[in-house]
mmCIF file of C-alpha atoms in Angstrom:
data_model
loop_
_atom_site.group_PDB
_atom_site.id
_atom_site.type_symbol
_atom_site.label_atom_id
_atom_site.label_comp_id
_atom_site.label_asym_id
_atom_site.label_seq_id
_atom_site.Cartn_x
_atom_site.Cartn_y
_atom_site.Cartn_z
ATOM 1 C CA UNK A 1 150.448 3.741 175.724
ATOM 2 C CA UNK A 2 152.457 6.939 175.974
ATOM 3 C CA UNK A 3 149.659 8.880 174.267
ATOM 4 C CA UNK A 4 147.167 7.725 176.904
ATOM 5 C CA UNK A 5 149.525 8.730 179.672
ATOM 6 C CA UNK A 6 150.015 12.199 178.176
ATOM 7 C CA UNK A 7 146.275 12.582 177.634
ATOM 8 C CA UNK A 8 145.571 11.594 181.248
ATOM 9 C CA UNK A 9 148.266 13.985 182.483
ATOM 10 C CA UNK A 10 146.774 16.800 180.398
ATOM 11 C CA UNK A 11 143.262 16.132 181.729
ATOM 12 C CA UNK A 12 144.478 16.098 185.321
ATOM 13 C CA UNK A 13 146.415 19.317 184.819
ATOM 14 C CA UNK A 14 143.477 21.042 183.172
ATOM 15 C CA UNK A 15 141.190 20.052 186.049
ATOM 16 C CA UNK A 16 143.418 21.840 188.563
ATOM 17 C CA UNK A 17 142.111 25.232 189.674
ATOM 18 C CA UNK A 18 143.344 28.031 187.488
ATOM 19 C CA UNK A 19 144.379 31.132 189.340
ATOM 20 C CA UNK A 20 143.453 34.443 187.798
ATOM 21 C CA UNK A 21 146.571 36.261 188.964
ATOM 22 C CA UNK A 22 148.393 37.456 185.864
ATOM 23 C CA UNK A 23 152.184 37.373 185.757
ATOM 24 C CA UNK A 24 152.310 41.167 185.379
ATOM 25 C CA UNK A 25 150.483 41.529 188.721
ATOM 26 C CA UNK A 26 152.947 39.405 190.687
ATOM 27 C CA UNK A 27 155.459 40.963 193.012
ATOM 28 C CA UNK A 28 159.130 40.267 192.425
ATOM 29 C CA UNK A 29 159.786 39.455 196.080
ATOM 30 C CA UNK A 30 158.496 35.883 196.735
ATOM 31 C CA UNK A 31 157.812 36.643 200.414
ATOM 32 C CA UNK A 32 155.666 39.666 199.570
ATOM 33 C CA UNK A 33 153.889 37.742 196.795
ATOM 34 C CA UNK A 34 153.148 34.949 199.245
ATOM 35 C CA UNK A 35 151.615 37.459 201.665
ATOM 36 C CA UNK A 36 149.570 38.994 198.849
ATOM 37 C CA UNK A 37 148.288 35.556 197.807
ATOM 38 C CA UNK A 38 147.334 34.686 201.393
ATOM 39 C CA UNK A 39 145.420 37.955 201.795
ATOM 40 C CA UNK A 40 143.688 37.774 198.421
ATOM 41 C CA UNK A 41 142.615 34.187 199.101
ATOM 42 C CA UNK A 42 140.578 35.520 202.054
ATOM 43 C CA UNK A 43 138.839 38.275 200.079
ATOM 44 C CA UNK A 44 135.604 37.724 198.161
ATOM 45 C CA UNK A 45 135.214 38.856 194.587
ATOM 46 C CA UNK A 46 132.323 41.301 194.737
ATOM 47 C CA UNK A 47 131.293 40.347 191.185
ATOM 48 C CA UNK A 48 131.507 36.540 191.399
ATOM 49 C CA UNK A 49 130.767 36.357 195.154
ATOM 50 C CA UNK A 50 131.655 32.653 195.429
ATOM 51 C CA UNK A 51 135.293 33.083 194.507
ATOM 52 C CA UNK A 52 138.238 34.738 196.104
ATOM 53 C CA UNK A 53 139.828 37.629 194.261
ATOM 54 C CA UNK A 54 142.779 35.306 193.721
ATOM 55 C CA UNK A 55 140.582 32.972 191.631
ATOM 56 C CA UNK A 56 138.423 35.538 189.827
ATOM 57 C CA UNK A 57 138.994 37.039 186.385
ATOM 58 C CA UNK A 58 136.681 39.999 187.033
ATOM 59 C CA UNK A 59 138.099 43.500 186.620
ATOM 60 C CA UNK A 60 137.141 44.434 190.182
ATOM 61 C CA UNK A 61 139.023 41.392 191.482
ATOM 62 C CA UNK A 62 142.076 42.452 189.491
ATOM 63 C CA UNK A 63 141.824 45.965 190.940
ATOM 64 C CA UNK A 64 141.594 44.519 194.459
ATOM 65 C CA UNK A 65 144.601 42.250 193.850
ATOM 66 C CA UNK A 66 146.608 45.251 192.677
ATOM 67 C CA UNK A 67 145.424 47.286 195.671
ATOM 68 C CA UNK A 68 146.497 44.506 198.065
ATOM 69 C CA UNK A 69 149.927 44.335 196.434
ATOM 70 C CA UNK A 70 150.311 48.121 196.529
ATOM 71 C CA UNK A 71 149.448 48.255 200.225
ATOM 72 C CA UNK A 72 151.941 45.461 200.941
ATOM 73 C CA UNK A 73 154.734 47.168 199.003
ATOM 74 C CA UNK A 74 153.916 50.420 200.836
ATOM 75 C CA UNK A 75 154.763 48.610 204.072
ATOM 76 C CA UNK A 76 151.331 47.782 205.506
ATOM 77 C CA UNK A 77 150.985 44.676 207.650
ATOM 78 C CA UNK A 78 148.530 41.945 206.650
ATOM 79 C CA UNK A 79 146.091 43.178 209.286
ATOM 80 C CA UNK A 80 146.329 46.755 208.033
ATOM 81 C CA UNK A 81 145.698 45.646 204.445
ATOM 82 C CA UNK A 82 142.630 43.639 205.492
ATOM 83 C CA UNK A 83 141.321 46.530 207.609
ATOM 84 C CA UNK A 84 141.769 48.935 204.721
ATOM 85 C CA UNK A 85 139.896 46.687 202.265
ATOM 86 C CA UNK A 86 137.096 46.031 204.777
ATOM 87 C CA UNK A 87 136.764 49.755 205.523
ATOM 88 C CA UNK A 88 136.255 50.439 201.816
ATOM 89 C CA UNK A 89 134.081 47.451 200.841
ATOM 90 C CA UNK A 90 132.480 46.308 204.091
ATOM 91 C CA UNK A 91 132.473 42.969 205.918
ATOM 92 C CA UNK A 92 130.917 41.218 202.920
ATOM 93 C CA UNK A 93 134.282 41.299 201.159
ATOM 94 C CA UNK A 94 135.605 38.721 203.639
ATOM 95 C CA UNK A 95 135.124 35.095 202.589
ATOM 96 C CA UNK A 96 135.342 34.090 206.249
ATOM 97 C CA UNK A 97 133.465 36.599 208.429
ATOM 98 C CA UNK A 98 135.083 37.780 211.640
ATOM 99 C CA UNK A 99 133.842 36.483 214.990
ATOM 100 C CA UNK A 100 132.289 39.631 216.439
ATOM 101 C CA UNK A 101 129.103 40.647 218.216
ATOM 102 C CA UNK A 102 127.404 41.354 214.882
ATOM 103 C CA UNK A 103 128.298 37.957 213.435
ATOM 104 C CA UNK A 104 127.822 35.772 216.508
ATOM 105 C CA UNK A 105 124.468 34.474 215.228
ATOM 106 C CA UNK A 106 126.121 33.599 211.925
ATOM 107 C CA UNK A 107 128.831 31.597 213.681
ATOM 108 C CA UNK A 108 126.661 29.927 216.324
ATOM 109 C CA UNK A 109 123.590 29.067 214.234
ATOM 110 C CA UNK A 110 125.125 25.943 212.627
ATOM 111 C CA UNK A 111 126.120 24.613 216.051
ATOM 112 C CA UNK A 112 122.715 25.368 217.550
ATOM 113 C CA UNK A 113 120.853 23.848 214.594
ATOM 114 C CA UNK A 114 123.031 20.735 214.765
ATOM 115 C CA UNK A 115 122.391 20.383 218.509
ATOM 116 C CA UNK A 116 118.641 20.869 217.993
ATOM 117 C CA UNK A 117 118.615 18.222 215.269
ATOM 118 C CA UNK A 118 120.531 15.731 217.406
ATOM 119 C CA UNK A 119 118.225 16.309 220.372
ATOM 120 C CA UNK A 120 115.156 15.882 218.155
ATOM 121 C CA UNK A 121 116.526 12.641 216.723
ATOM 122 C CA UNK A 122 117.432 11.378 220.189
ATOM 123 C CA UNK A 123 113.966 12.236 221.459
ATOM 124 C CA UNK A 124 112.303 10.404 218.593
ATOM 125 C CA UNK A 125 114.646 7.426 218.763
ATOM 126 C CA UNK A 126 114.597 6.866 222.520
ATOM 127 C CA UNK A 127 110.992 7.803 223.021
ATOM 128 C CA UNK A 128 109.109 5.144 224.893
ATOM 129 C CA UNK A 129 105.369 4.929 224.750
ATOM 130 C CA UNK A 130 104.620 5.659 228.341
ATOM 131 C CA UNK A 131 101.602 3.864 229.694
ATOM 132 C CA UNK A 132 98.718 6.245 229.643
ATOM 133 C CA UNK A 133 96.888 6.818 232.857
ATOM 134 C CA UNK A 134 93.624 4.926 232.687
ATOM 135 C CA UNK A 135 90.759 5.795 234.912
ATOM 136 C CA UNK A 136 89.681 2.730 236.892
ATOM 137 C CA UNK A 137 86.269 1.302 236.168
ATOM 138 C CA UNK A 138 83.442 2.347 238.377
ATOM 139 C CA UNK A 139 81.528 -0.443 240.174
ATOM 140 C CA UNK A 140 78.659 -0.115 237.688
ATOM 141 C CA UNK A 141 81.039 -0.360 234.693
ATOM 142 C CA UNK A 142 82.801 -3.389 236.192
ATOM 143 C CA UNK A 143 79.430 -5.122 236.739
ATOM 144 C CA UNK A 144 78.363 -4.411 233.146
ATOM 145 C CA UNK A 145 81.720 -5.671 231.823
ATOM 146 C CA UNK A 146 81.392 -8.919 233.765
ATOM 147 C CA UNK A 147 77.888 -9.397 232.366
ATOM 148 C CA UNK A 148 79.170 -8.894 228.834
ATOM 149 C CA UNK A 149 82.106 -11.246 229.367
ATOM 150 C CA UNK A 150 79.955 -13.942 230.933
ATOM 151 C CA UNK A 151 77.388 -13.524 228.147
ATOM 152 C CA UNK A 152 74.581 -15.935 227.377
ATOM 153 C CA UNK A 153 75.529 -19.577 227.373
ATOM 154 C CA UNK A 154 74.898 -21.071 223.971
#
């Protein structure tokens, strides 16, 4: 029973996300390290592209983590560190793009597409087949119809 428990505990622990930050990269001051972790969690690894630099094992991610920590220990604020990294690597380095004029379409497109989808669904769901306008029969057509309906008596 104990073996199963330890095996389950090991499997759960191994499924947890592994951070790529090496112990030799960490700052001694816990407050500064916390700031560095928060900043690096918002920066994209330019090699992996779907991971933050905090999660990536790539050399470039390591260099960026070290750069973030150096800027923090040099006295830069979080905003200054982010601005410095963005100025060197561009907006793509941000995992969450800024809300600016250049990115407004990126931020608003999901909302607009969702609204368009809802309106399309509502239109299709609540659509009523409106009676179509029918031209009234002319006197000749009405007479012919009556003749056809009366038909020959069998």
